PDB file of C-alpha atoms in Angstrom:
ATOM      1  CA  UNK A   9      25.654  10.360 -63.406  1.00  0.00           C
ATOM      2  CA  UNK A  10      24.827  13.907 -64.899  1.00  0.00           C
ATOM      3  CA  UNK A  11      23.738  15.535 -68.086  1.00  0.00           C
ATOM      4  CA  UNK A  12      25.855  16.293 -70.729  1.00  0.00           C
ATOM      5  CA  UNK A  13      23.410  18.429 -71.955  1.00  0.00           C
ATOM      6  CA  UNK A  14      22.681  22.122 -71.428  1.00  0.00           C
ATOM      7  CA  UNK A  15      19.520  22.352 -69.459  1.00  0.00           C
ATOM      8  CA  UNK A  16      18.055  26.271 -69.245  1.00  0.00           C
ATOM      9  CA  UNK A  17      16.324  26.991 -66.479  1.00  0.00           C
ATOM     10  CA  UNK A  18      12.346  27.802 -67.583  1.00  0.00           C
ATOM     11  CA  UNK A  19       9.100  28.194 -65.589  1.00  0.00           C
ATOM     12  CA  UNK A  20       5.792  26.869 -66.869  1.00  0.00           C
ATOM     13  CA  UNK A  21       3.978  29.686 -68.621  1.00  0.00           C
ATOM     14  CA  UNK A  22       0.374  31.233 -68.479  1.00  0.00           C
ATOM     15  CA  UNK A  23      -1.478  31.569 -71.325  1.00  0.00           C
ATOM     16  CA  UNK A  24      -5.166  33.501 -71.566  1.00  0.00           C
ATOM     17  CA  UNK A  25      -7.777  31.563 -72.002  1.00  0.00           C
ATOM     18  CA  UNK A  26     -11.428  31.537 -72.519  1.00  0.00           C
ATOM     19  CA  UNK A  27     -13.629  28.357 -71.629  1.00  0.00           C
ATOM     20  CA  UNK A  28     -16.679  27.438 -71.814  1.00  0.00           C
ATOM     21  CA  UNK A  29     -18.935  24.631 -69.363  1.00  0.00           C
ATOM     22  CA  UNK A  30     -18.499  21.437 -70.132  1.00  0.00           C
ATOM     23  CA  UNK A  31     -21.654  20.000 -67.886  1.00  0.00           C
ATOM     24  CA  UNK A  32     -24.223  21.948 -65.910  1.00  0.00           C
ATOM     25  CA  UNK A  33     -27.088  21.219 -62.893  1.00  0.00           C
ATOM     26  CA  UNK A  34     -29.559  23.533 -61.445  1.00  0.00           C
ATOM     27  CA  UNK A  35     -32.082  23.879 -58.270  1.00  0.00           C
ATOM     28  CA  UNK A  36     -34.887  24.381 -61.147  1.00  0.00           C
ATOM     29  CA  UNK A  37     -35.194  23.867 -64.358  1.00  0.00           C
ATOM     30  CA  UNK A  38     -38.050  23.848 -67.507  1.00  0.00           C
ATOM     31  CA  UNK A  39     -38.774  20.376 -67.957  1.00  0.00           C
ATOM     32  CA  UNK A  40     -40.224  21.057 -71.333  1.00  0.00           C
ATOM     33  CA  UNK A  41     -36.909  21.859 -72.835  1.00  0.00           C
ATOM     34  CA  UNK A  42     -35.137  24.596 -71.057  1.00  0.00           C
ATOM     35  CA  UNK A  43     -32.775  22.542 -69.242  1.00  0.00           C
ATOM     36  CA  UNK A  44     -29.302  23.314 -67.038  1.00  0.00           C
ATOM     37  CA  UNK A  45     -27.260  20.928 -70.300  1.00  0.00           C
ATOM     38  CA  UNK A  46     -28.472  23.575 -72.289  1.00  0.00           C
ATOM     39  CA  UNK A  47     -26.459  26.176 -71.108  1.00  0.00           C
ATOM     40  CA  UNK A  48     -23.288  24.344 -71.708  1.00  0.00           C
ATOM     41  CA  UNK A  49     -20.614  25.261 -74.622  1.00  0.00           C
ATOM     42  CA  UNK A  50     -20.496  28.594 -76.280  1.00  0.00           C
ATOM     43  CA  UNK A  51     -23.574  30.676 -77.076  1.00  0.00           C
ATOM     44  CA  UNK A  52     -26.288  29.088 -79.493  1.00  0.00           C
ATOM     45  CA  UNK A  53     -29.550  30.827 -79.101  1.00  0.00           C
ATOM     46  CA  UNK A  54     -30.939  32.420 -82.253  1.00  0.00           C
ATOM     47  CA  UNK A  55     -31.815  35.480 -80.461  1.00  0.00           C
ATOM     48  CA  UNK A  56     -28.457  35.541 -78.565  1.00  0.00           C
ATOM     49  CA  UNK A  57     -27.552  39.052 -77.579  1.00  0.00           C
ATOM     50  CA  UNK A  58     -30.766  40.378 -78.100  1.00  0.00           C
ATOM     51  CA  UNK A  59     -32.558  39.266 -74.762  1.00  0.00           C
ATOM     52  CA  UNK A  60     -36.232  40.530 -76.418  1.00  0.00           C
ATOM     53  CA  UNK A  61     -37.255  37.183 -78.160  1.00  0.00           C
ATOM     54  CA  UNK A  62     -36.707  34.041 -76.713  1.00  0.00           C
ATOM     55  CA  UNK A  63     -34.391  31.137 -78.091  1.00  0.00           C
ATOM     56  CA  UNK A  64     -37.172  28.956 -77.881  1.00  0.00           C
ATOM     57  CA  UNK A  65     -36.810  24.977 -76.013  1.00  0.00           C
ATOM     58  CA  UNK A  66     -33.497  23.642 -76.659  1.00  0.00           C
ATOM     59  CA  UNK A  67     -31.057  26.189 -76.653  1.00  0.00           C
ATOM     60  CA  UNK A  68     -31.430  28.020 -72.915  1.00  0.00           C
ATOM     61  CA  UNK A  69     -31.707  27.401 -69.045  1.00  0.00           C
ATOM     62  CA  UNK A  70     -34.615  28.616 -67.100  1.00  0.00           C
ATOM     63  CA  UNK A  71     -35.839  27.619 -63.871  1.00  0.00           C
ATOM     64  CA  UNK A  72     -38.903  25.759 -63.978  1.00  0.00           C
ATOM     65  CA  UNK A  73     -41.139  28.484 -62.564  1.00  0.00           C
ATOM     66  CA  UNK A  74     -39.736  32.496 -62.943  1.00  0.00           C
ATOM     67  CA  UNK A  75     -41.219  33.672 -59.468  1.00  0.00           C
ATOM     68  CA  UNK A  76     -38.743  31.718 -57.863  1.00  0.00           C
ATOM     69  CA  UNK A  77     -35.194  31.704 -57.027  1.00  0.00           C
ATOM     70  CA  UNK A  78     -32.586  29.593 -58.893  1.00  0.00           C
ATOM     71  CA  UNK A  79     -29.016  28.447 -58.983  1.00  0.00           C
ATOM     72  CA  UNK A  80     -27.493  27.572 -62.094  1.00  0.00           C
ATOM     73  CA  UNK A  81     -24.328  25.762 -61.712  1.00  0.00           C
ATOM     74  CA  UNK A  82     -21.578  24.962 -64.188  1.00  0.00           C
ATOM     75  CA  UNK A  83     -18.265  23.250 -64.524  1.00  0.00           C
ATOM     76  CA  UNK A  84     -15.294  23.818 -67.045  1.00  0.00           C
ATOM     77  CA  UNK A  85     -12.577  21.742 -68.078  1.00  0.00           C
ATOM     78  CA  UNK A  86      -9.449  22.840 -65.650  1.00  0.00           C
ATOM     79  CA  UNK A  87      -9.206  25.485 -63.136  1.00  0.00           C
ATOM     80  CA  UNK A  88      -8.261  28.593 -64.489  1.00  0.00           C
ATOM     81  CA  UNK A  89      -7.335  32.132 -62.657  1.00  0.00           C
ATOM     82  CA  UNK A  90     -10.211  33.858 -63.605  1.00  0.00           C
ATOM     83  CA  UNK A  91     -10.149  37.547 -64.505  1.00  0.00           C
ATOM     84  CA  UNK A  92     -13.877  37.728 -65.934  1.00  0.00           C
ATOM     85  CA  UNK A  93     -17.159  35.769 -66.433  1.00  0.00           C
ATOM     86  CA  UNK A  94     -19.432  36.412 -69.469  1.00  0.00           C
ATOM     87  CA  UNK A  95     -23.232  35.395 -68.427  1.00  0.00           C
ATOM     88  CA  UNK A  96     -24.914  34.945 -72.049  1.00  0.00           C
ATOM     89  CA  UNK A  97     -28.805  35.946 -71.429  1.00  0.00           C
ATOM     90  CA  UNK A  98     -31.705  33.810 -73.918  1.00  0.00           C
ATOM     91  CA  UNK A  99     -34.226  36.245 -72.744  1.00  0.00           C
ATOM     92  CA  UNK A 100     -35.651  38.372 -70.015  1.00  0.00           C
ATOM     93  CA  UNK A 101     -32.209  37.951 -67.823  1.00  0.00           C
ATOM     94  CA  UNK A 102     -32.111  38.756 -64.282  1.00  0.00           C
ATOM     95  CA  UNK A 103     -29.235  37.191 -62.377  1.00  0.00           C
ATOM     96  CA  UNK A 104     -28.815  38.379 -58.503  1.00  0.00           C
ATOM     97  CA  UNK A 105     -25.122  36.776 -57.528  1.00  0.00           C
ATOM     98  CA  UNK A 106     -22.732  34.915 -58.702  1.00  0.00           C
ATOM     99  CA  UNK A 107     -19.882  33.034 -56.571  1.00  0.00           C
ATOM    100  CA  UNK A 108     -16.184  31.784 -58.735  1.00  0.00           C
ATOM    101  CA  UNK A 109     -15.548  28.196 -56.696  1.00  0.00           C
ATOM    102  CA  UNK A 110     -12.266  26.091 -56.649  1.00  0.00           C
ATOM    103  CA  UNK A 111     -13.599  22.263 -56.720  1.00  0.00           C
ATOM    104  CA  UNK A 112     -10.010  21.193 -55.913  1.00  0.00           C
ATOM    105  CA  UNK A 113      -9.811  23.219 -52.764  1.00  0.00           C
ATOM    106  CA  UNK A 114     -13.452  23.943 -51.968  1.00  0.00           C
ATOM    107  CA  UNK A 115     -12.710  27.854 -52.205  1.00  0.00           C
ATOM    108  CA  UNK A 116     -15.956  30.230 -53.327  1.00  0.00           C
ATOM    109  CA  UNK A 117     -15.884  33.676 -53.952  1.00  0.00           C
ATOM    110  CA  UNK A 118     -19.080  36.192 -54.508  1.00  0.00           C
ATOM    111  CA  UNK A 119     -18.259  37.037 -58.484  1.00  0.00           C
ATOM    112  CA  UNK A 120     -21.222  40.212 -57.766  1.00  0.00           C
ATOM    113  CA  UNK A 121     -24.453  40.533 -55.435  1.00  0.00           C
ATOM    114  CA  UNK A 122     -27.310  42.082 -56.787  1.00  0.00           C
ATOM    115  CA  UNK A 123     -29.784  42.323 -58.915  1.00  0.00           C
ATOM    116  CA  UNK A 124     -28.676  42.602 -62.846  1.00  0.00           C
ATOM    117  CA  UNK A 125     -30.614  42.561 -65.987  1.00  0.00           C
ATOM    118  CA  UNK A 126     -28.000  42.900 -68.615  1.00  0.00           C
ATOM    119  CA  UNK A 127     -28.530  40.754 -71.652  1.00  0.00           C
ATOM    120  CA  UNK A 128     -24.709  39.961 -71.827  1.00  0.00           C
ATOM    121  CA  UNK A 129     -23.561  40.695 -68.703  1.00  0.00           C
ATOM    122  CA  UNK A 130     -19.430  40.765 -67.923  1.00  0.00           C
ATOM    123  CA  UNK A 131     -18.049  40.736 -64.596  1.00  0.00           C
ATOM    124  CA  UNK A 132     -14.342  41.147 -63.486  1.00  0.00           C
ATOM    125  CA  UNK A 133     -12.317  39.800 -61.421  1.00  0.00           C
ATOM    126  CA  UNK A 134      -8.579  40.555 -60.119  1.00  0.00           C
ATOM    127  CA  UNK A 135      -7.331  37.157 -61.586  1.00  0.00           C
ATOM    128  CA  UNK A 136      -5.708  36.016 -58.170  1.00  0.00           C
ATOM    129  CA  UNK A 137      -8.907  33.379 -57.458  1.00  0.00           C
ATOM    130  CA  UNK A 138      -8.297  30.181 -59.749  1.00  0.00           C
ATOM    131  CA  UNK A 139     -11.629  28.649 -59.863  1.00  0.00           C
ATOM    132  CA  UNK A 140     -13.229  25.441 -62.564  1.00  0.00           C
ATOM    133  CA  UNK A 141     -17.143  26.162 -61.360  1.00  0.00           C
ATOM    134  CA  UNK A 142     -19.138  29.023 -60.946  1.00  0.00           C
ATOM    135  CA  UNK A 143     -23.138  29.149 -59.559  1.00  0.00           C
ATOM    136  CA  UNK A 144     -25.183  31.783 -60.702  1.00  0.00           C
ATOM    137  CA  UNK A 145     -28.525  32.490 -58.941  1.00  0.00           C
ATOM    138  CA  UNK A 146     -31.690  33.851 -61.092  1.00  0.00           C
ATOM    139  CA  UNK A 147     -33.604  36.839 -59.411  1.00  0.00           C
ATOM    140  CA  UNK A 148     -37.255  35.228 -58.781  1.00  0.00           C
ATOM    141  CA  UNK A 149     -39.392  37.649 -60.696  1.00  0.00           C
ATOM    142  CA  UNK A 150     -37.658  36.950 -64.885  1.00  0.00           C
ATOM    143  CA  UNK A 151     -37.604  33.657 -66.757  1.00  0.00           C
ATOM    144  CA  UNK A 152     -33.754  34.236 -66.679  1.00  0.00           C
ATOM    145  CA  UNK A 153     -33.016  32.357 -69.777  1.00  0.00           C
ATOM    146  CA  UNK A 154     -28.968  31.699 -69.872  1.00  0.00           C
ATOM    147  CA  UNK A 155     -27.861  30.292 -73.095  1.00  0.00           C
ATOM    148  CA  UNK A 156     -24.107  30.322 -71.707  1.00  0.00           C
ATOM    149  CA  UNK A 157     -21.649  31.090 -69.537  1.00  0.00           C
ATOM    150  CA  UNK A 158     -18.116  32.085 -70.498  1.00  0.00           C
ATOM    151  CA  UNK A 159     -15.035  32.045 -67.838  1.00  0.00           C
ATOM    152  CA  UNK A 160     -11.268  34.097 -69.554  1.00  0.00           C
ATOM    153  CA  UNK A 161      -8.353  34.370 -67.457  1.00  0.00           C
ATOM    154  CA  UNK A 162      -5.023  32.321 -67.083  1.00  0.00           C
ATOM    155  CA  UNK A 163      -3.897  29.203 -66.768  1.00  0.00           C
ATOM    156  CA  UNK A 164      -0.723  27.132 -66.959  1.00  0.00           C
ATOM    157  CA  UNK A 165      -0.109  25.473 -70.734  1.00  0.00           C
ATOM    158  CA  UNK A 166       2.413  23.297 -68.969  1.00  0.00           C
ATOM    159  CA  UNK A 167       4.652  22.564 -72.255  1.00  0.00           C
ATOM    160  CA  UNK A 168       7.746  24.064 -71.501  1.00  0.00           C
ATOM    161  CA  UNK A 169      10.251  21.680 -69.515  1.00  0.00           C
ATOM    162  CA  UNK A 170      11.504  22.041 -65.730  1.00  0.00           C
ATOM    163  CA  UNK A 171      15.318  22.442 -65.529  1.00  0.00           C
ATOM    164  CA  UNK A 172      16.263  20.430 -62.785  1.00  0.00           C
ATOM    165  CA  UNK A 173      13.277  18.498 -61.140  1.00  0.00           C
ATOM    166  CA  UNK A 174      14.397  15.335 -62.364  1.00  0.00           C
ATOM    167  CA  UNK A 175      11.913  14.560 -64.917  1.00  0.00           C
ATOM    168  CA  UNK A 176      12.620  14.518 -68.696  1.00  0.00           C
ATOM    169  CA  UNK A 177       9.793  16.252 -70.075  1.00  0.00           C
ATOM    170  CA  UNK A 178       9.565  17.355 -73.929  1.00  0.00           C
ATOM    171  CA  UNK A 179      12.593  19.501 -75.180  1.00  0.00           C
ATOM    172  CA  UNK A 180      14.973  18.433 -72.720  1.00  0.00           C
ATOM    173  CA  UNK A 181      17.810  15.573 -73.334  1.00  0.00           C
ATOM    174  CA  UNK A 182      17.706  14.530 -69.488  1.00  0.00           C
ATOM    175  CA  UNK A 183      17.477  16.624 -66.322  1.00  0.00           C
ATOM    176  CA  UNK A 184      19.137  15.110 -63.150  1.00  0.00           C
ATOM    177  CA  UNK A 185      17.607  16.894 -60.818  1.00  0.00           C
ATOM    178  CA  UNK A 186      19.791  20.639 -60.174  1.00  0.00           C
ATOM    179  CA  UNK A 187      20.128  23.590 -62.959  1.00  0.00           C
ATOM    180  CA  UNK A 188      23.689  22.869 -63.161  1.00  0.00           C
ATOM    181  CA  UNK A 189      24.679  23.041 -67.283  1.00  0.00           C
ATOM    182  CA  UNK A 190      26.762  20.293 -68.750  1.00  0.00           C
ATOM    183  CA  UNK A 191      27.677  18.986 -65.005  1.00  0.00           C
ATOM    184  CA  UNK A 192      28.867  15.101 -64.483  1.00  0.00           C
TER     185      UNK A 192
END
């Protein structure tokens, strides 16, 4: 049994992409209304960008207490190879590290180490560490407000069809397993 059927040979293709968290937990959080959800999805603080005024409860993260260290942790949708990380600051940001991790493989990387108080702070990778988490760690002496965390790179849109690993995915007639064309 073969395929009548011309079958091209194609590879799955990357496609950029930009996510944002999809859940969130921390070491410390404001139990008034600054909590680790709220940094979740894209941006919504009405002083976004502006890092002078704060948000107010409801729209940022900040550790419970701002003398003290805290993680923020956050996990997307799918593992993508990640070429840079957007940290969106609420007000008075100061983020020490950051470490990329692969939940699939238990991988971390250190995304940067040291002390940073940029309001919208962007740090870049080399795209070849696919990660679906990253943990951010707040200074100790700044409320650290983080209304959200953005993660762009690469991953696979998995649409286009196999030739010849004996599936028939969408596009394709049949595949029986080689990249022989029209073979019986």
């Amino acid at each position: 049994d073969g395929c009548s059927s011309i079958c091209k040979v194609e590879t799955v293709q990357s496609q950029d992409t930009c996510l944002y968290a999809k859940s969130a937990t921390a070491t410390s959080e404001n139990p008034l209304g600054s909590l680790a959800a709220y940094a979740t999805g894209a941006p919504d603080s009405p002083s976004a960008g502006e890092c002078v005024n704060w948000g107010g409860y409801g729209y940022s993260w900040t550790p419970a207490d701002f003398t003290i260290k805290a993680n923020l942790t956050l996990t997307y949708d799918k593992p993508i190879k990640v070429t840079n990380v957007t940290i969106f600051g609420d007000y008075a940001p100061c983020w020490d590290m950051a470490w990329l991790k692969n939940s699939q493989t238990g991988q971390s990387i250190v995304l940067f180490a040291g002390a940073n108080d940029t309001c919208t702070l962007t740090a870049y990778t080399d795209a070849g560490f696919t990660a679906d988490t990253i943990t951010i760690e707040s200074c100790g002496w700044a409320w650290t407000s983080t209304d959200a965390v953005r993660i762009c790179g690469s991953s696979s849109n998995g649409t286009n069809p196999v030739c010849g690993n004996g599936k028939v995915e969408s596009g394709e007639q049949c595949d029986d397993g080689n990249t022989i064309n029209t073979d019986y």
